[in-house]
Tab-separated table of C-alpha atoms in Angstrom:
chain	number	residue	atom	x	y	z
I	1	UNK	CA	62.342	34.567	106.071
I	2	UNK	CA	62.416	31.286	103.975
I	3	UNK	CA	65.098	30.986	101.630
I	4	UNK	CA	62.956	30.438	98.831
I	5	UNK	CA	61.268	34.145	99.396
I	6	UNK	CA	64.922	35.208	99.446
I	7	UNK	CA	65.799	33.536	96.018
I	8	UNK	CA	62.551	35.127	94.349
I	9	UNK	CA	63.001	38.685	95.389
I	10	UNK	CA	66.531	38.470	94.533
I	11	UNK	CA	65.932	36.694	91.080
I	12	UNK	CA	62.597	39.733	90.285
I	13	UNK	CA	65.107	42.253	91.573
I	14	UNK	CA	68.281	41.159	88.740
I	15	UNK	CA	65.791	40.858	86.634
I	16	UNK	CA	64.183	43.850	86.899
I	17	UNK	CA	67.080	45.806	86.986
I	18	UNK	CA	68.766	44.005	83.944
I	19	UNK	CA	65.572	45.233	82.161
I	20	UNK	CA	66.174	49.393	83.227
I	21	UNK	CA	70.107	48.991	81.951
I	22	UNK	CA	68.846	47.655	79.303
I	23	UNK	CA	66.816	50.149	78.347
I	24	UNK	CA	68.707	52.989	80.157
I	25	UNK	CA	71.827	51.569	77.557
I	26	UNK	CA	69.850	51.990	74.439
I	27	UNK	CA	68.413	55.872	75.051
I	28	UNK	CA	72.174	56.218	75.862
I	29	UNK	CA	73.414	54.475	72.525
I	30	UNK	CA	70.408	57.050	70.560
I	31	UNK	CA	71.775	60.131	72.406
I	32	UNK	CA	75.039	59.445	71.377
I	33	UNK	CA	74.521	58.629	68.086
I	34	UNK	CA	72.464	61.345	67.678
I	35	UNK	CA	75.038	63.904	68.596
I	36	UNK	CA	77.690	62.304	66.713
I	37	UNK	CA	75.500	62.325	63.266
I	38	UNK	CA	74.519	66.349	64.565
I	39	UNK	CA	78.094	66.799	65.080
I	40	UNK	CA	79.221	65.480	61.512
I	41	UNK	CA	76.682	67.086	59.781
I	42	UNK	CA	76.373	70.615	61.040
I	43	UNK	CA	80.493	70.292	60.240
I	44	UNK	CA	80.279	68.687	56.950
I	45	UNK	CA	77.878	71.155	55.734
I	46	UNK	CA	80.682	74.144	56.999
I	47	UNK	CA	83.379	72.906	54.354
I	48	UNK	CA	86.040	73.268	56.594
I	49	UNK	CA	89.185	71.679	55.968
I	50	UNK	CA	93.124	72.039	56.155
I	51	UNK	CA	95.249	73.074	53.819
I	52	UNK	CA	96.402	70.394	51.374
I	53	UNK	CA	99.862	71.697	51.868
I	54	UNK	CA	101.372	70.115	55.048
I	55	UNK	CA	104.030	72.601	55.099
I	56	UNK	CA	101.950	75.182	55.994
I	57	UNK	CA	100.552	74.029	58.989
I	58	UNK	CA	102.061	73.648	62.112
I	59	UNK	CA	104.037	70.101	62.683
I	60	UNK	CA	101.540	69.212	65.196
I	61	UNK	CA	99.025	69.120	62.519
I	62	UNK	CA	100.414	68.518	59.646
I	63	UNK	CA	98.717	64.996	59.790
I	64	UNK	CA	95.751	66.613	58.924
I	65	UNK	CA	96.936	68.015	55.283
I	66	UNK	CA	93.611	67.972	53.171
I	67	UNK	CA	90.916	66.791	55.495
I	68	UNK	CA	87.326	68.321	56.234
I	69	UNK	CA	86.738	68.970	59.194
I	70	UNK	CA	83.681	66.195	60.381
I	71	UNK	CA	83.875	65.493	63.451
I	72	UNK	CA	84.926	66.292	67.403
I	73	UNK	CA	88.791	65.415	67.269
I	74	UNK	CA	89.485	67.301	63.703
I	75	UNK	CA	87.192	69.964	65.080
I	76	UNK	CA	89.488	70.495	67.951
I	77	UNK	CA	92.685	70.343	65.371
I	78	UNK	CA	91.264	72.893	63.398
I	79	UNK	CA	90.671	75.255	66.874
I	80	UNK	CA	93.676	74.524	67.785
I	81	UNK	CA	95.419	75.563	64.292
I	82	UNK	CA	93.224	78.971	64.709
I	83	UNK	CA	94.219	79.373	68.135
I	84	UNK	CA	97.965	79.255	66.276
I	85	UNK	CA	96.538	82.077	63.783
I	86	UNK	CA	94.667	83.904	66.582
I	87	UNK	CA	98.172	83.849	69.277
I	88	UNK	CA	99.699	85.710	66.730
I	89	UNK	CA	97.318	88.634	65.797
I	90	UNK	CA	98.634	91.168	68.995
I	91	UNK	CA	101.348	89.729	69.984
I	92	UNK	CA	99.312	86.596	72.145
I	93	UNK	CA	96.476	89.315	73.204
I	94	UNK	CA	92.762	88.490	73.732
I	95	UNK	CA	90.020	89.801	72.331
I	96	UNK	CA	89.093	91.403	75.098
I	97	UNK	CA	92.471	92.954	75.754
I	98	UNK	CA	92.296	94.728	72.400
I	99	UNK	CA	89.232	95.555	72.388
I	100	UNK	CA	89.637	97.639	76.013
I	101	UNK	CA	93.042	99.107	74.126
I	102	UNK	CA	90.748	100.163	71.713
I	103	UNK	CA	87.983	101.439	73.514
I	104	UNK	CA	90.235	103.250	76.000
I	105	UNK	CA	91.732	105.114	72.866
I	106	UNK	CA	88.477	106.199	71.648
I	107	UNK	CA	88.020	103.515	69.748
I	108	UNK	CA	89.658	105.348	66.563
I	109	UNK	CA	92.696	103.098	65.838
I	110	UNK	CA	92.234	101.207	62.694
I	111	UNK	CA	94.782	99.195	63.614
I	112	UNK	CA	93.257	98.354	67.012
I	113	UNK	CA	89.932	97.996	65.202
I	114	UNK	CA	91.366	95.340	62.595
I	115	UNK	CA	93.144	92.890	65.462
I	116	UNK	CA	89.862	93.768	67.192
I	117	UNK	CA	87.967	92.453	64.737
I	118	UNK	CA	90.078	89.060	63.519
I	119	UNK	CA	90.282	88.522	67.302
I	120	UNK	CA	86.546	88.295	67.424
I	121	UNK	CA	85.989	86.093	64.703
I	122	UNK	CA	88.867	83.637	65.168
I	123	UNK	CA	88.027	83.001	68.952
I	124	UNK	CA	84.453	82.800	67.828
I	125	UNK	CA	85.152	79.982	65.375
I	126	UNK	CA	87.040	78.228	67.901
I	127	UNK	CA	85.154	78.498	70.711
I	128	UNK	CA	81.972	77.138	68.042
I	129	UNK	CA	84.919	74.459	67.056
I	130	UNK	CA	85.503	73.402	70.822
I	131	UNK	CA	81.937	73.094	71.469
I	132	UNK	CA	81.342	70.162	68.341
I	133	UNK	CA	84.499	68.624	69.713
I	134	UNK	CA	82.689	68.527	73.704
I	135	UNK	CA	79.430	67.472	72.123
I	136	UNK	CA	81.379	64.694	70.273
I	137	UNK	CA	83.539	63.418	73.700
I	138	UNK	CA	79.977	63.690	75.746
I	139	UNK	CA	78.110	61.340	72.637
I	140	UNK	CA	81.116	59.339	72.556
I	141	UNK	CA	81.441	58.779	76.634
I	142	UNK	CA	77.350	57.900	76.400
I	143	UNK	CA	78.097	55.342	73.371
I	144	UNK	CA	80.914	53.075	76.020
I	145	UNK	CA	78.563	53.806	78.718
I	146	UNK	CA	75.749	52.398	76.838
I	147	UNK	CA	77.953	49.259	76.158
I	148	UNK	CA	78.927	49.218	79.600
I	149	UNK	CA	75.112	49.038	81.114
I	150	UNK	CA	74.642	46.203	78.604
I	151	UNK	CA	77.344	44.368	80.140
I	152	UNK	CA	76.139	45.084	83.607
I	153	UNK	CA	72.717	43.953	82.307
I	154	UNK	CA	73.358	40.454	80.789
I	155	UNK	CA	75.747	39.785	83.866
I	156	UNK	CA	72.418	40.533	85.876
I	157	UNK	CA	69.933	38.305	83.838
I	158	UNK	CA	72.417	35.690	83.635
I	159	UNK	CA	72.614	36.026	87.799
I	160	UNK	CA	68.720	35.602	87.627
I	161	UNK	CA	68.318	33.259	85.281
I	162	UNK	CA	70.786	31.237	88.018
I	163	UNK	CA	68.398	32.418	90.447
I	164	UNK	CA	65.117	31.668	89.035
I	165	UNK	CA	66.879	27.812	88.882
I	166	UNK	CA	67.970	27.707	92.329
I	167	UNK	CA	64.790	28.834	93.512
I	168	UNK	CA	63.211	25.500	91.599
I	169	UNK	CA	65.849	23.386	93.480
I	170	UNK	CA	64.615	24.962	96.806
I	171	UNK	CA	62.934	22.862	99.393
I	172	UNK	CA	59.560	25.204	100.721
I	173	UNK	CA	61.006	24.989	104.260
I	174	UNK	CA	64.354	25.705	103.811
I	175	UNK	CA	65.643	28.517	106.129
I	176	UNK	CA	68.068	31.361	104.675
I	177	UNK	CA	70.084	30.860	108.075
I	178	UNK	CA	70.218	27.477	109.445
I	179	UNK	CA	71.825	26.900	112.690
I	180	UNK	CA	74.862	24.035	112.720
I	181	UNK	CA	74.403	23.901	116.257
I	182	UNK	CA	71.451	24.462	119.058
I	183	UNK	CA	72.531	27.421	120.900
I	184	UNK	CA	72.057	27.059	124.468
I	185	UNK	CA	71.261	29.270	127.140
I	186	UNK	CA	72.998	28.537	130.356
């Protein structure tokens, strides 16, 4: 193989695949875009927010006195303050631990029916609330990965461009290997 066949499928390769990160970096920036502005939205249009009082909210979150809830990390503050709420329904109990207490007693215990029902809806919301906040960490993992490709492909059309100029500078019959010294046969 000449070394000037070398340089060009080398130089059509980088270039090529600078081209597909490219592109591969841009549907990645749209996806992630895209969920973030879902995210915010479907959020934003829930009116959630925290209690303007700081003091009623747990230390840990007290940071978030007064804010809507609009995207993945105050999502996942605001599951996290209902998982608070939720911990202390039946003394730490699941849903579904109540709800067999309650079924098992003939499902007649108002009591048993109330926790039963707040259960429900409180792990509901947060499980709903934990899902915006993984859509938001998957868009926002796509959004540096779509950066990161378009790194990867400027480094690669820079190496071809390099390429493309080395393969001027090539001599037609220059070998990719050229022996320093005749190898002989004894």
């Amino acid at each position: 193989m000449r070394r000037r066949s070398l340089d060009r499928i080398l130089s059509v390769t980088g270039l090529i695949v600078s081209v597909v990160l490219a592109i591969a970096g841009v549907l990645l920036l749209w996806g992630g875009n895209f969920a973030h502005t879902t995210v915010t939205n479907e959020l934003t249009a829930q009116k959630i927010s925290f209690s303007a009082d700081a003091t009623t909210l747990p230390p840990d979150l007290a940071q978030y006195a007064g804010q809507s809830i609009t995207d993945g990390p105050l999502a996942k503050a605001y599951s996290d303050l209902i998982g608070v709420h939720v911990a202390g329904i039946a003394d730490g109990k699941t849903y579904s631990e109540v709800s067999a207490a309650w079924i098992e007693g003939g499902s007649t215990d108002e009591a048993l029916a109330g926790q039963r029902q707040t259960l429900f809806m409180g792990e509901t919301l947060r499980g709903m609330l934990l899902n915006a906040y993984a859509f938001w960490t998957f868009a926002t993992i796509a959004i540096i990965a779509a950066w990161v490709l378009w790194a990867a492909a400027a480094l690669l059309l820079v190496l071809a461009v390099l390429g493309f100029r080395h393969l001027g500078k090539t001599p037609d019959d220059a070998a990719v290997f050229e022996p320093k010294t005749p190898v002989s046969v004894a």
